[in-house]
Tab-separated table of C-alpha atoms in Angstrom:
chain	number	residue	atom	x	y	z
A	24	THR	CA	-0.001	-0.003	-0.007
A	25	THR	CA	1.419	3.411	-1.009
A	26	THR	CA	-0.059	6.784	0.250
A	27	VAL	CA	-0.011	9.627	-2.326
A	28	THR	CA	-0.360	13.238	-1.137
A	29	TYR	CA	-1.170	16.284	-3.381
A	30	THR	CA	-0.794	19.981	-2.321
A	31	ALA	CA	-2.525	22.875	-4.059
A	32	THR	CA	-1.202	26.558	-3.414
A	33	ASP	CA	-2.702	29.851	-4.741
A	34	THR	CA	-0.985	33.252	-5.337
A	35	LEU	CA	-1.803	34.502	-1.870
A	36	GLY	CA	-0.031	31.569	-0.307
A	37	ASN	CA	-3.120	29.614	0.676
A	38	SER	CA	-2.759	25.825	0.280
A	39	ALA	CA	-4.722	22.601	0.686
A	40	THR	CA	-3.665	18.940	0.698
A	41	ALA	CA	-5.351	15.630	-0.216
A	42	THR	CA	-4.149	12.049	0.153
A	43	PHE	CA	-5.146	8.642	-1.177
A	44	ASN	CA	-3.805	5.109	-1.052
A	45	VAL	CA	-2.607	3.019	-4.001
A	46	ILE	CA	-2.772	-0.699	-3.280
A	47	VAL	CA	-0.804	-3.057	-5.544
A	48	SER	CA	-2.189	-6.617	-5.223
A	49	GLU	CA	-1.195	-9.993	-6.752
A	50	ASP	CA	-3.935	-12.697	-6.596
A	51	VAL	CA	-2.968	-15.038	-9.398
A	52	GLU	CA	-2.502	-18.632	-8.125
A	53	PRO	CA	0.523	-20.647	-9.060
A	54	VAL	CA	0.011	-23.121	-11.908
A	55	PHE	CA	0.957	-26.799	-11.336
A	56	ASP	CA	2.269	-29.059	-14.049
A	57	CYS	CA	0.354	-31.877	-12.336
A	58	PRO	CA	1.105	-35.430	-13.504
A	59	VAL	CA	-1.694	-37.282	-15.256
A	60	SER	CA	-3.364	-39.862	-12.991
A	61	PRO	CA	-3.827	-42.660	-12.256
A	62	ILE	CA	-0.321	-44.001	-12.217
A	63	VAL	CA	-0.282	-47.792	-12.034
A	64	VAL	CA	2.695	-49.939	-10.925
A	65	ASN	CA	2.860	-53.573	-9.865
A	66	VAL	CA	4.617	-55.104	-6.851
A	67	ALA	CA	7.410	-56.404	-9.104
A	68	GLY	CA	8.453	-52.836	-9.929
A	69	GLY	CA	6.781	-52.771	-13.277
A	70	ILE	CA	5.429	-49.353	-14.281
A	71	VAL	CA	2.186	-50.224	-16.054
A	72	THR	CA	1.121	-46.679	-16.832
A	73	ASP	CA	2.700	-43.291	-16.089
A	74	PRO	CA	1.754	-40.871	-18.914
A	75	SER	CA	3.701	-37.905	-17.454
A	76	ASP	CA	6.805	-39.920	-16.405
A	77	PHE	CA	6.293	-38.819	-12.803
A	78	LEU	CA	8.036	-41.796	-11.261
A	79	LEU	CA	11.854	-41.924	-11.275
A	80	SER	CA	12.053	-45.582	-10.189
A	81	ALA	CA	9.958	-48.500	-8.877
A	82	THR	CA	11.730	-51.207	-6.862
A	83	THR	CA	10.166	-54.324	-5.414
A	84	THR	CA	10.387	-55.255	-1.740
A	85	PRO	CA	11.597	-58.656	-0.455
A	86	GLY	CA	8.045	-59.822	0.316
A	87	CYS	CA	6.659	-58.681	-3.008
A	88	ASP	CA	3.804	-57.022	-1.102
A	89	ALA	CA	4.796	-53.390	-1.810
A	90	VAL	CA	6.942	-51.334	-4.164
A	91	ILE	CA	9.451	-48.574	-3.327
A	92	LEU	CA	8.720	-45.479	-5.439
A	93	THR	CA	10.925	-42.460	-6.007
A	94	PHE	CA	9.739	-39.238	-7.578
A	95	ASN	CA	10.367	-35.516	-7.666
A	96	LEU	CA	7.969	-32.830	-6.507
A	97	PRO	CA	5.748	-31.674	-9.395
A	98	ASN	CA	6.778	-28.432	-11.095
A	99	ALA	CA	4.784	-25.189	-10.565
A	100	THR	CA	5.065	-21.720	-12.151
A	101	ASP	CA	3.841	-18.267	-11.096
A	102	ASN	CA	3.366	-14.897	-12.774
A	103	CYS	CA	5.773	-13.184	-10.357
A	104	VAL	CA	8.145	-15.532	-8.596
A	105	THR	CA	9.019	-19.218	-8.429
A	106	PRO	CA	6.510	-20.739	-6.000
A	107	THR	CA	7.436	-23.082	-3.164
A	108	VAL	CA	6.158	-26.645	-3.633
A	109	THR	CA	5.591	-28.995	-0.685
A	110	GLN	CA	3.941	-32.354	-0.183
A	111	LEU	CA	0.927	-32.180	2.131
A	112	GLN	CA	-0.362	-35.779	2.067
A	113	GLY	CA	0.714	-39.285	1.192
A	114	LEU	CA	3.872	-41.366	1.418
A	115	PRO	CA	7.124	-39.551	0.611
A	116	SER	CA	9.512	-40.508	-2.192
A	117	GLY	CA	11.614	-43.586	-1.252
A	118	ASP	CA	8.966	-45.226	0.943
A	119	PRO	CA	7.388	-48.622	0.167
A	120	PHE	CA	3.910	-48.164	-1.270
A	121	PRO	CA	1.519	-51.035	-0.330
A	122	VAL	CA	-0.876	-52.747	-2.700
A	123	GLY	CA	-3.939	-50.518	-3.247
A	124	PHE	CA	-4.625	-46.854	-3.895
A	125	ASN	CA	-2.208	-44.186	-2.683
A	126	ASP	CA	-3.115	-40.478	-2.838
A	127	LEU	CA	-0.433	-37.793	-2.939
A	128	ILE	CA	-1.335	-34.113	-2.429
A	129	PHE	CA	1.123	-31.284	-3.273
A	130	ARG	CA	0.802	-27.529	-2.609
A	131	ALA	CA	2.453	-24.563	-4.346
A	132	VAL	CA	2.597	-21.075	-2.600
A	133	ASP	CA	3.875	-17.839	-4.149
A	134	SER	CA	5.313	-14.770	-2.364
A	135	SER	CA	1.862	-13.212	-2.067
A	136	GLY	CA	0.434	-16.228	-0.309
A	137	ASN	CA	-1.563	-17.460	-3.285
A	138	LEU	CA	-1.682	-21.216	-3.366
A	139	SER	CA	-2.852	-24.164	-5.480
A	140	GLN	CA	-2.895	-27.926	-5.069
A	141	CYS	CA	-2.058	-30.992	-7.213
A	142	ALA	CA	-3.365	-34.498	-6.516
A	143	VAL	CA	-1.555	-37.571	-7.858
A	144	PHE	CA	-3.255	-41.007	-7.578
A	145	ILE	CA	-0.995	-44.072	-7.592
A	146	GLU	CA	-2.354	-47.618	-7.665
A	147	VAL	CA	-0.065	-50.508	-6.667
A	148	THR	CA	-1.327	-53.816	-8.014
A	149	ALA	CA	-0.410	-57.419	-7.482
A	150	LEU	CA	0.960	-59.231	-10.501
A	151	PRO	CA	-1.955	-59.802	-12.890
A	152	ALA	CA	-3.583	-63.192	-13.359
A	153	LEU	CA	-2.076	-65.054	-16.297
A	154	ASP	CA	-5.475	-66.067	-17.727
A	155	ALA	CA	-4.010	-68.359	-20.342
A	156	VAL	CA	-6.107	-68.913	-23.425
A	157	VAL	CA	-5.972	-71.912	-25.797
A	158	ASN	CA	-6.623	-71.601	-29.543
A	159	PRO	CA	-8.270	-73.549	-31.066
A	160	VAL	CA	-10.493	-75.294	-28.529
A	161	PRO	CA	-10.780	-78.114	-29.233
A	162	GLY	CA	-8.220	-78.963	-31.850
A	163	CYS	CA	-8.020	-81.725	-34.415
A	164	GLN	CA	-5.111	-84.136	-34.681
A	165	GLY	CA	-2.153	-82.449	-36.307
A	166	ASP	CA	-3.418	-78.892	-35.629
A	167	THR	CA	-1.104	-76.123	-34.430
A	168	VAL	CA	-2.328	-75.012	-31.036
A	169	VAL	CA	-1.261	-71.706	-29.384
A	170	ILE	CA	-1.565	-71.023	-25.656
A	171	THR	CA	-1.267	-67.352	-24.733
A	172	ALA	CA	-0.923	-66.010	-21.189
A	173	ALA	CA	-1.155	-62.364	-20.065
A	174	ASN	CA	1.852	-60.345	-21.208
A	175	ILE	CA	3.641	-58.963	-18.161
A	176	PRO	CA	6.544	-56.583	-18.988
A	177	GLY	CA	9.882	-58.001	-17.916
A	178	ALA	CA	8.468	-61.397	-16.907
A	179	THR	CA	10.104	-64.771	-17.454
A	180	TYR	CA	7.573	-67.564	-18.050
A	181	THR	CA	7.725	-71.238	-17.142
A	182	TRP	CA	5.486	-73.763	-18.901
A	183	THR	CA	4.864	-77.327	-17.726
A	184	PRO	CA	5.158	-79.162	-20.029
A	185	GLY	CA	6.901	-76.915	-22.535
A	186	SER	CA	10.099	-74.988	-22.966
A	187	SER	CA	8.939	-71.436	-23.822
A	188	SER	CA	10.151	-68.547	-21.608
A	189	THR	CA	7.633	-66.075	-23.082
A	190	ASN	CA	3.902	-65.724	-22.592
A	191	VAL	CA	3.212	-67.827	-25.696
A	192	LEU	CA	3.582	-71.611	-26.005
A	193	THR	CA	3.038	-73.246	-29.439
A	194	ILE	CA	2.154	-76.926	-29.941
A	195	LEU	CA	3.119	-77.572	-33.575
A	196	SER	CA	1.237	-80.868	-34.108
A	197	LEU	CA	-1.570	-81.800	-31.737
A	198	SER	CA	-1.721	-85.478	-30.779
A	199	SER	CA	-2.728	-87.730	-27.907
A	200	GLN	CA	0.825	-87.349	-26.599
A	201	ASN	CA	0.712	-83.561	-26.146
A	202	ASP	CA	-2.916	-82.752	-25.298
A	203	GLY	CA	-4.087	-82.380	-21.689
A	204	GLN	CA	-3.218	-79.943	-18.929
A	205	TYR	CA	-0.616	-77.198	-19.223
A	206	ILE	CA	0.553	-75.045	-16.286
A	207	VAL	CA	2.123	-71.612	-16.693
A	208	SER	CA	3.736	-69.285	-14.134
A	209	ALA	CA	5.751	-66.098	-14.469
A	210	SER	CA	8.468	-64.361	-12.468
A	211	VAL	CA	9.276	-60.635	-12.423
A	212	ASN	CA	12.227	-59.384	-10.359
A	213	GLY	CA	11.854	-62.377	-8.084
A	214	CYS	CA	8.102	-61.982	-7.664
A	215	MET	CA	6.008	-64.983	-8.768
A	216	THR	CA	2.523	-64.961	-10.231
A	217	THR	CA	-0.146	-67.411	-9.252
A	218	PRO	CA	0.142	-70.406	-11.628
A	219	ASP	CA	-2.618	-70.885	-14.156
A	220	THR	CA	-3.794	-74.214	-15.563
A	221	VAL	CA	-5.422	-74.687	-18.946
A	222	GLU	CA	-6.687	-77.773	-20.804
A	223	VAL	CA	-5.661	-78.524	-24.405
A	224	PHE	CA	-8.377	-80.689	-25.956
A	225	MET	CA	-7.956	-82.906	-28.996
A	226	THR	CA	-11.116	-84.291	-30.529
A	227	VAL	CA	-10.947	-88.024	-31.010
A	228	ALA	CA	-13.176	-90.297	-33.100
A	229	PRO	CA	-16.498	-90.852	-31.302
A	230	MET	CA	-17.808	-94.306	-30.356
A	231	ALA	CA	-21.610	-94.270	-30.434
A	232	GLU	CA	-23.322	-97.020	-28.451
A	233	ASN	CA	-26.761	-98.477	-29.171
A	234	ASP	CA	-29.576	-97.523	-26.797
A	235	LEU	CA	-31.898	-100.521	-26.234
A	236	THR	CA	-33.633	-99.788	-22.903
A	237	PHE	CA	-36.140	-97.040	-23.748
A	238	SER	CA	-39.839	-97.939	-23.325
A	239	ILE	CA	-43.166	-96.179	-23.559
A	240	ASP	CA	-46.865	-96.998	-23.283
A	241	PRO	CA	-49.101	-96.908	-26.362
A	242	GLY	CA	-50.296	-93.395	-27.234
A	243	GLU	CA	-47.969	-91.817	-24.672
A	244	THR	CA	-45.562	-88.906	-25.341
A	245	ILE	CA	-42.277	-88.912	-23.414
A	246	THR	CA	-39.091	-86.879	-23.517
A	247	PHE	CA	-36.248	-89.328	-23.136
A	248	PRO	CA	-32.692	-88.779	-21.756
A	249	SER	CA	-29.843	-88.014	-24.140
A	250	VAL	CA	-28.779	-90.817	-26.441
A	251	LEU	CA	-25.279	-89.382	-26.050
A	252	ASP	CA	-25.041	-90.344	-22.385
A	253	ASN	CA	-23.544	-93.764	-23.035
A	254	ASP	CA	-21.413	-92.754	-26.032
A	255	LEU	CA	-17.657	-92.297	-25.781
A	256	LEU	CA	-17.178	-88.671	-26.786
A	257	SER	CA	-13.977	-86.714	-26.134
A	258	PRO	CA	-14.325	-83.874	-25.509
A	259	ALA	CA	-18.086	-84.225	-24.990
A	260	PHE	CA	-18.835	-80.524	-25.645
A	261	ASP	CA	-17.566	-80.852	-29.220
A	262	PHE	CA	-20.224	-83.362	-30.255
A	263	ALA	CA	-23.863	-83.128	-31.287
A	264	ILE	CA	-26.426	-85.119	-33.238
A	265	CYS	CA	-26.037	-84.259	-36.925
A	266	ASP	CA	-28.616	-86.558	-38.505
A	267	THR	CA	-31.278	-89.169	-37.706
A	268	SER	CA	-33.263	-91.658	-39.722
A	269	VAL	CA	-37.004	-91.061	-40.153
A	270	LEU	CA	-39.334	-92.307	-37.363
A	271	PRO	CA	-42.911	-90.944	-37.191
A	272	GLY	CA	-43.521	-89.326	-33.819
A	273	LEU	CA	-39.869	-88.584	-33.194
A	274	ASN	CA	-38.620	-85.097	-32.357
A	275	MET	CA	-34.844	-85.001	-31.786
A	276	ASN	CA	-32.881	-82.269	-29.996
A	277	PHE	CA	-29.729	-82.189	-32.120
A	278	ASN	CA	-27.720	-80.227	-29.569
A	279	ASP	CA	-28.036	-82.329	-26.412
A	280	GLY	CA	-29.292	-85.653	-27.794
A	281	THR	CA	-32.554	-85.732	-25.854
A	282	PHE	CA	-35.653	-86.641	-27.888
A	283	THR	CA	-39.418	-86.697	-27.611
A	284	TYR	CA	-41.371	-89.599	-28.982
A	285	THR	CA	-45.108	-90.141	-29.345
A	286	ALA	CA	-45.973	-93.826	-29.510
A	287	GLY	CA	-48.606	-95.440	-31.688
A	288	ASP	CA	-51.418	-97.597	-30.399
A	289	GLU	CA	-49.854	-100.975	-31.088
A	290	PRO	CA	-47.227	-102.649	-28.873
A	291	GLY	CA	-43.928	-103.682	-30.320
A	292	MET	CA	-40.530	-102.183	-30.999
A	293	VAL	CA	-39.521	-99.184	-33.129
A	294	SER	CA	-36.064	-97.847	-33.803
A	295	PHE	CA	-34.070	-95.081	-35.463
A	296	ILE	CA	-30.456	-94.429	-36.337
A	297	TYR	CA	-28.608	-91.272	-35.223
A	298	ASN	CA	-25.296	-89.844	-36.341
A	299	VAL	CA	-23.099	-88.067	-33.782
A	300	CYS	CA	-20.624	-85.613	-35.293
A	301	SER	CA	-17.772	-83.428	-34.083
A	302	ARG	CA	-18.450	-79.714	-34.409
A	303	THR	CA	-14.779	-79.129	-35.194
A	304	CYS	CA	-13.237	-82.129	-36.919
A	305	PRO	CA	-14.466	-84.478	-39.728
A	306	LEU	CA	-15.274	-87.262	-37.269
A	307	GLU	CA	-18.597	-89.040	-36.741
A	308	ASP	CA	-20.225	-92.372	-35.778
A	309	GLN	CA	-23.716	-93.799	-35.661
A	310	ALA	CA	-25.806	-95.987	-33.394
A	311	ALA	CA	-29.324	-97.372	-33.129
A	312	VAL	CA	-32.007	-96.427	-30.636
A	313	THR	CA	-34.734	-98.969	-29.912
A	314	ILE	CA	-37.950	-98.015	-28.140
A	315	THR	CA	-40.225	-100.697	-26.785
A	316	ILE	CA	-43.942	-99.812	-26.940
A	317	ASN	CA	-45.188	-101.632	-23.883
A	318	ASP	CA	-47.797	-104.296	-24.235
A	319	THR	CA	-50.191	-102.887	-21.639
A	320	LYS	CA	-52.929	-105.281	-22.820
A	321	CYS	CA	-50.572	-108.273	-23.022
A	322	VAL	CA	-51.172	-109.041	-26.671
A	323	PHE	CA	-47.590	-109.459	-27.879
A	324	ILE	CA	-45.045	-112.158	-27.041
A	325	PRO	CA	-41.884	-112.771	-29.100
A	326	ASN	CA	-41.665	-116.240	-30.601
A	327	ILE	CA	-37.917	-116.965	-30.811
A	328	ILE	CA	-34.976	-116.997	-28.415
A	329	THR	CA	-31.293	-117.556	-29.217
A	330	PRO	CA	-29.675	-118.729	-25.972
A	331	ASN	CA	-26.081	-118.831	-27.178
A	332	GLY	CA	-24.507	-116.891	-24.295
A	333	ASP	CA	-24.053	-113.555	-26.059
A	334	ASP	CA	-26.600	-111.785	-23.733
A	335	THR	CA	-28.694	-110.847	-26.756
A	336	ASN	CA	-32.124	-112.517	-26.906
A	337	ASP	CA	-30.761	-115.256	-24.627
A	338	TRP	CA	-33.966	-115.622	-22.603
A	339	PHE	CA	-37.714	-115.708	-23.181
A	340	THR	CA	-39.176	-112.237	-22.666
A	341	ILE	CA	-42.841	-111.386	-22.236
A	342	PRO	CA	-42.861	-107.572	-22.580
A	343	CYS	CA	-46.109	-106.825	-20.782
A	344	ILE	CA	-44.675	-108.177	-17.513
A	345	ASP	CA	-42.328	-105.209	-17.304
A	346	THR	CA	-45.279	-102.820	-16.995
A	347	GLY	CA	-45.970	-104.206	-13.501
A	348	LEU	CA	-49.638	-104.741	-14.408
A	349	PHE	CA	-49.520	-108.523	-14.414
A	350	ARG	CA	-47.918	-109.562	-11.152
A	351	GLU	CA	-50.035	-112.706	-10.737
A	352	ASN	CA	-49.046	-114.249	-14.077
A	353	SER	CA	-47.984	-117.813	-14.787
A	354	LEU	CA	-46.189	-119.576	-17.635
A	355	VAL	CA	-45.953	-123.245	-18.709
A	356	VAL	CA	-43.928	-124.545	-21.705
A	357	TYR	CA	-44.326	-127.921	-23.397
A	358	ASN	CA	-42.328	-129.687	-26.066
A	359	GLN	CA	-43.931	-130.968	-29.260
A	360	TRP	CA	-44.842	-134.226	-27.579
A	361	GLY	CA	-46.720	-132.461	-24.804
A	362	ASP	CA	-44.138	-132.922	-22.085
A	363	LEU	CA	-43.862	-130.112	-19.539
A	364	VAL	CA	-40.340	-128.629	-19.792
A	365	TYR	CA	-40.732	-125.388	-17.825
A	366	GLU	CA	-43.161	-123.607	-15.514
A	367	ALA	CA	-43.099	-120.488	-13.362
A	368	ALA	CA	-45.652	-118.522	-11.332
A	369	PRO	CA	-45.090	-115.640	-11.557
A	370	TYR	CA	-42.760	-115.466	-14.531
A	371	SER	CA	-40.020	-112.813	-14.569
A	372	ASN	CA	-38.055	-111.300	-17.411
A	373	ALA	CA	-35.043	-110.742	-15.099
A	374	PRO	CA	-31.938	-112.308	-16.723
A	375	ALA	CA	-31.227	-114.455	-13.666
A	376	GLU	CA	-34.760	-115.827	-13.522
A	377	ALA	CA	-36.057	-115.926	-17.088
A	378	TRP	CA	-36.276	-119.141	-19.123
A	379	ARG	CA	-33.136	-119.683	-21.262
A	380	GLY	CA	-34.326	-122.769	-23.140
A	381	THR	CA	-33.288	-125.280	-20.464
A	382	LEU	CA	-35.232	-128.162	-18.872
A	383	ASN	CA	-37.040	-126.796	-15.803
A	384	GLY	CA	-34.841	-123.719	-15.998
A	385	ASP	CA	-31.787	-125.622	-14.755
A	386	ALA	CA	-28.429	-124.358	-16.040
A	387	GLY	CA	-26.596	-126.884	-18.210
A	388	LYS	CA	-29.749	-128.793	-19.209
A	389	ASP	CA	-30.170	-127.276	-22.645
A	390	LEU	CA	-33.271	-128.344	-24.541
A	391	PRO	CA	-32.824	-129.232	-28.236
A	392	ASP	CA	-33.365	-126.539	-30.780
A	393	GLY	CA	-36.941	-126.587	-32.071
A	394	VAL	CA	-40.473	-125.358	-31.508
A	395	TYR	CA	-42.045	-125.331	-28.029
A	396	PHE	CA	-45.557	-124.412	-27.006
A	397	TYR	CA	-46.498	-122.129	-24.133
A	398	ILE	CA	-49.561	-121.140	-22.151
A	399	PHE	CA	-49.257	-117.755	-20.499
A	400	LYS	CA	-51.910	-116.510	-18.038
A	401	PRO	CA	-51.480	-112.728	-17.471
A	402	GLY	CA	-53.710	-112.811	-14.392
A	403	PRO	CA	-56.474	-114.623	-12.544
A	404	ASN	CA	-59.332	-113.077	-14.486
A	405	ILE	CA	-57.618	-112.690	-17.856
A	406	ALA	CA	-57.899	-115.227	-20.649
A	407	PRO	CA	-54.705	-117.287	-21.147
A	408	MET	CA	-52.524	-116.696	-24.181
A	409	LYS	CA	-51.268	-119.671	-26.207
A	410	GLY	CA	-48.508	-119.722	-28.750
A	411	PHE	CA	-45.151	-121.158	-29.705
A	412	VAL	CA	-41.555	-120.170	-29.126
A	413	GLU	CA	-38.624	-121.442	-31.126
A	414	ILE	CA	-35.215	-122.213	-29.639
A	415	PHE	CA	-32.478	-121.396	-32.137
A	416	ARG	CA	-28.908	-121.406	-30.973
């Protein structure tokens, strides 16, 4: 503040004075060259991002749970003088910065007391997850497969199995000898990442198995389990139904192998063929599905058995028994001369109990091949059924 005084004097020597103050002020704040945030470093001393090059160095600590950071105070300018810069908040340069967010606050003051602040946000992270990715998934035999892990600057990689020291491992020719699990880990300045495990899949030729146990009542509609359940598919996720033969009443889910079937009114057996195909490789196989339409009125009995020990049609089966509706049934079998060769009450289709073409059901007493006559009574108040069954080994 400066006081200015004026004096006015006339010719007779009279005078007067007046004063006023002149105040010179400076209220312009200093200007910071504040580093761009956030600044990201990892515990291994890797500077992930620092757009303004604020950090001078980043050094890991023995426990790899913090990183020692060094930096200079940010620059600031002023319209009159060089301002004074100080750090108000946060860890100082040279201290270990723990994992997490660290806020640094700086202040600049000029000679007139004007001030401004600069905030710098530093994030210290653990080493990133490797998150290895396999391509292609699955692969076909002979394919080149590439496994790629996260790229960590300055890291040395270890693959098991494999010999690469980078974040990329290449399998030149996929086979049953080099598919399976691969483990990768990385080290940066003595700090280890968490190992990551990936699976390399090679599609192999499928082995489709016949499905022979499905059953349904006449006129009924049922959604059945997947026909793929008993197939040998590796890897299973690469396979789907690609084609089926025609069967009226059949509605197939090509993706998961389940199917819906609406049965006709007559008992018996129906079947269809399905093809299972790889989504990736030119590999496929086929199998048959047989659906038994239950004889709920007990009007159908097969007339031939082939008891040769191959577990296919080795015993006499009366389908309607399996419905559970004819628990008080009975069966007698005669040879062509009228001699009783077998009887049971009730009769069972269970393999251990069913008639296998032996005298009185005794193992080792095989009856001669030929035609035999039966009388089957489904129940006490149901008319008996008469017919013949041929033994053909």
